[in-house]
XYZ file of C-alpha atoms in Angstrom:
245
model
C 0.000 0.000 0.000
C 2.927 2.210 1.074
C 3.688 1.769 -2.689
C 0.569 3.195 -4.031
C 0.633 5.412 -1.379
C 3.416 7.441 -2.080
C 3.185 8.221 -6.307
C -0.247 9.077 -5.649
C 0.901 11.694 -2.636
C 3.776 13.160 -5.222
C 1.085 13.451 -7.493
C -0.695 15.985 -5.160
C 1.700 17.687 -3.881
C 2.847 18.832 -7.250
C -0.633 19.106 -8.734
C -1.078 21.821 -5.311
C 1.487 23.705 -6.267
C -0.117 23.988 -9.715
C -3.232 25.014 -8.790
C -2.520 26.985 -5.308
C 0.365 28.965 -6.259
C 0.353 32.031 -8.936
C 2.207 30.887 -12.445
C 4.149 33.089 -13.988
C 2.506 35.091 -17.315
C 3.112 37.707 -19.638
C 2.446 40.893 -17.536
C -0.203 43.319 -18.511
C -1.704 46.792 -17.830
C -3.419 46.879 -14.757
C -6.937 49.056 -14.459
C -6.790 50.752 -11.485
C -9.579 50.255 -9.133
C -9.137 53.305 -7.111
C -6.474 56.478 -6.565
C -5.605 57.802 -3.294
C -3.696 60.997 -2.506
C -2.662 62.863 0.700
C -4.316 66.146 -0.850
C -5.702 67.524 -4.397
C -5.848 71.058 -5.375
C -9.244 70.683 -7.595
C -11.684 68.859 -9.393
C -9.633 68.842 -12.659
C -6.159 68.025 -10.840
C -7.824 64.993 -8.643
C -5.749 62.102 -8.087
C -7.827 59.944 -10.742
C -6.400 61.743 -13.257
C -2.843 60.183 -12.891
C -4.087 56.580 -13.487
C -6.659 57.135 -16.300
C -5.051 57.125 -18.903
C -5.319 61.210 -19.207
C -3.534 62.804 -21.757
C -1.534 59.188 -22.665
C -0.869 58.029 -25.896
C -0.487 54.489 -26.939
C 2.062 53.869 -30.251
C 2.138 50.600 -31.449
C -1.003 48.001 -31.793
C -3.311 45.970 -29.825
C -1.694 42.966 -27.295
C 1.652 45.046 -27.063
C 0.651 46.912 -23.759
C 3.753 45.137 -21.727
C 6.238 47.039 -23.820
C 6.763 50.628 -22.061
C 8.169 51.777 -25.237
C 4.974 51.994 -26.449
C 3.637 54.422 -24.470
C 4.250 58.322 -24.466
C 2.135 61.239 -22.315
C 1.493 64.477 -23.657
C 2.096 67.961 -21.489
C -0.752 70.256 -20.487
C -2.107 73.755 -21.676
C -2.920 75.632 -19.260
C -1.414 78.202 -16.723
C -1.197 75.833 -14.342
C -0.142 73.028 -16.160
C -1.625 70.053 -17.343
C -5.594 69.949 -17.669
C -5.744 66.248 -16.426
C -2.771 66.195 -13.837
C -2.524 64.430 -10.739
C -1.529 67.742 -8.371
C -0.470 66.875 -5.001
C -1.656 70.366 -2.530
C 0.548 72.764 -2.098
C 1.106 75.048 1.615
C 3.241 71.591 3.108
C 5.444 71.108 0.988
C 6.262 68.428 -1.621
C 7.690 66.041 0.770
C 4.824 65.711 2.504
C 2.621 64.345 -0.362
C 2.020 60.980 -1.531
C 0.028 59.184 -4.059
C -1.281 55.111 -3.448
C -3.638 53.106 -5.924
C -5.489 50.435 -5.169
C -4.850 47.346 -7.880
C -8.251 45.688 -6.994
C -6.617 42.125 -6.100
C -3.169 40.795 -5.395
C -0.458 40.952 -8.347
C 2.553 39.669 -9.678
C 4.018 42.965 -10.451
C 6.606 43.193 -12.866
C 6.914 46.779 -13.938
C 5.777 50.786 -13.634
C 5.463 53.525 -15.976
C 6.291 56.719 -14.387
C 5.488 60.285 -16.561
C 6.003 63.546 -14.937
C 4.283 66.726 -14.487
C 5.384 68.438 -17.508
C 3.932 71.582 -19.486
C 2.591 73.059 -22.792
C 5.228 76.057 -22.640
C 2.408 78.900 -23.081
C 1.590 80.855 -19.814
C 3.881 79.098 -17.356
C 6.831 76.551 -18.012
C 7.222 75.542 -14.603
C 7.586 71.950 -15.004
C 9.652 71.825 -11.829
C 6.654 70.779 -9.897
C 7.252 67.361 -11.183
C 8.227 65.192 -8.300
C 12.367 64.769 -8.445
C 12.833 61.907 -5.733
C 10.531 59.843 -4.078
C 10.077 56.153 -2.645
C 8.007 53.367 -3.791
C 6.307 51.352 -1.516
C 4.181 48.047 -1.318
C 1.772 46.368 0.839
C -0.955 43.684 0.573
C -3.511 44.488 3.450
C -5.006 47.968 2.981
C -3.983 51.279 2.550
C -3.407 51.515 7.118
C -3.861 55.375 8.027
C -3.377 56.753 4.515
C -6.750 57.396 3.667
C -7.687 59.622 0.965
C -7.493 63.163 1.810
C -6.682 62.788 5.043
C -4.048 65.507 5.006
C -1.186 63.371 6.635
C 1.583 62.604 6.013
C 3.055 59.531 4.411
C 2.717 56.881 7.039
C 5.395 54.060 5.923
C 3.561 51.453 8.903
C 2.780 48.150 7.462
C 4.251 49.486 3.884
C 7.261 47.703 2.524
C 10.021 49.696 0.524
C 10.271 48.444 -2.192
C 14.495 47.456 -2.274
C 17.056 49.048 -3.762
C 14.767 50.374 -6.145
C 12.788 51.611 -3.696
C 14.208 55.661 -3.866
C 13.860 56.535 -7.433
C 15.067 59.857 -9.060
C 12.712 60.852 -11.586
C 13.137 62.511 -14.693
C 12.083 66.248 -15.570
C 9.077 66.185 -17.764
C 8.738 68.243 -20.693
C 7.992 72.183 -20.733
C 6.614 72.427 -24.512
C 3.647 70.444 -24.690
C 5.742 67.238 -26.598
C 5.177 63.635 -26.020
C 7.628 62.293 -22.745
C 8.626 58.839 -22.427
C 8.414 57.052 -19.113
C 11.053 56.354 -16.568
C 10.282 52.740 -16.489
C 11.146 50.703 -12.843
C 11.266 46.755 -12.470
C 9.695 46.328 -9.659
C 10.892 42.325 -9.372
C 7.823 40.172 -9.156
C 6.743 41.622 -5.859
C 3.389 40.865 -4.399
C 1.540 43.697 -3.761
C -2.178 45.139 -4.215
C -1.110 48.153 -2.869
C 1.442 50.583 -4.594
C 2.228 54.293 -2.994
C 4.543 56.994 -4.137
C 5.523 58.789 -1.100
C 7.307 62.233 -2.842
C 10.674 63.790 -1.157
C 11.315 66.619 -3.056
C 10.048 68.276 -6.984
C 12.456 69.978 -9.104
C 14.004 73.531 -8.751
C 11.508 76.122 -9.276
C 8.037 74.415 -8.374
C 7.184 76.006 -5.349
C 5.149 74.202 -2.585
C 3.917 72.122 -5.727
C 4.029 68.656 -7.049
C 2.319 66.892 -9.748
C 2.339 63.501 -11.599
C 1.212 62.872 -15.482
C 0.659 59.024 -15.248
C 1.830 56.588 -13.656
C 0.985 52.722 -14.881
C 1.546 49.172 -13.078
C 2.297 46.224 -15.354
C 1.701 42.377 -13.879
C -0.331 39.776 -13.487
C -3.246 39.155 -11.124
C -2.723 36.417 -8.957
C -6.238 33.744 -9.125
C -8.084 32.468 -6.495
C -7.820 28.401 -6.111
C -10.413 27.487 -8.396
C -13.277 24.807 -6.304
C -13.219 22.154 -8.978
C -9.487 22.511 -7.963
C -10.111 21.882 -4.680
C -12.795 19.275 -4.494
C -10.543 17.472 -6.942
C -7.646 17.221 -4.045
C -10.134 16.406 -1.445
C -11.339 13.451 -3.410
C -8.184 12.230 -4.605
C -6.589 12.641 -0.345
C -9.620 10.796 0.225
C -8.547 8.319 -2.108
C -5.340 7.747 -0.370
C -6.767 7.462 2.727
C -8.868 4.790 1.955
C -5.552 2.928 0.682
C -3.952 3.203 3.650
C -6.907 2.008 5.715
């Protein structure tokens, strides 16, 4: 029996790990549930406006949405900047803002897309209220304290940073309205259904102000154990039992 026993027990434990744990795939644009932010500045400038797609521009054709390359954001037109701009409230400061989206489930995450705050160079150039540094950080549970609007600062408690690529420098978006390319960041197959940019500091020149074009998350949603799965390993450790008996 023991040798009936035992090939049939392989046979489960490696059919478990099939069907329990997440297999790799090609990763692919995430649609953002929801968009948090530590502060907005107004209607037009609200937080949802940095992960809908605003202003983005897609090169290429249809089933190539893991390549960044194919993606490019246009600057704003307006005296303020961009119409459809993520702006993160001025009178703290920069480093006190921070920007978190909810993925809607747990993902493989493979890569972001980060654009800038940039401008259309007609009333005001001041693209330096892009963000210059900040740190990326992941967690699975909720978003803790940072609600939305809640006028805090970033609270790091029960977030994870995310490594070595966790402090990013960010690259200066446009000032005359042209199409800007991404700073794209691996973010190594981390599991995470939250993602928050807490900002340190914007570039020279933009005040008490920081802003964010787009920012996109590439990867691949992790499934729930399926129940034929499951009733299929409770009849088959059933089956062993009985063998044993």
């Amino acid at each position: 029996m023991k040798s009936v026993g035992r090939p049939l027990l392989s046979f489960l434990i490696v059919f478990s790990s099939l069907v329990l744990l997440p297999v790799a795939a090609n990763a692919a644009l995430i649609a953002i549930t929801n968009t948090f932010a530590s502060s907005e500045v107004s209607a037009d400038r609200a937080a949802i406006h940095a992960t809908n797609g605003s202003n983005l521009n897609f090169i290429g054709t249809s089933g190539q949405d893991g390549d960044p390359s194919k993606y490019t954001h246009t600057g704003g037109g307006n005296n303020f900047g961009q119409f459809n701009v993520n702006w993160l409230s001025a009178n703290t400061g920069p480093d006190a803002q921070w920007l978190a989206v909810d993925l809607g489930g747990s993902y493989l995450l493979d890569f972001l897309n980060f654009f800038n705050f940039s401008t259309s160079g007609t009333a005001n150039t001041n693209n330096g209220r892009g963000i210059q540094q900040g740190d990326i950080y992941y967690r699975t549970d909720s978003l803790g304290s940072n609600t939305h609007l809640n006028g805090s600062a970033f609270d790091s408690t029960g977030w994870t940073l995310l490594g070595t690529a966790g402090s990013q420098t960010f690259t200066l978006g446009p000032s005359n309205g042209s199409d800007a390319s991404p700073d794209t960041i691996a973010l190594g197959g981390i599991t995470a259904r939250y993602i928050a940019i807490d900002a340190n500091s914007n570039f020279a020149g933009g005040s008490n102000y920081a802003g964010i074009g787009e920012v996109q998350f590439f990867g691949t949603a992790i499934p729930e154990p399926g129940k034929a799965s499951l009733l299929f390993l409770a009849g088959a450790f059933a089956a062993l039992r009985r063998r044993r008996e």
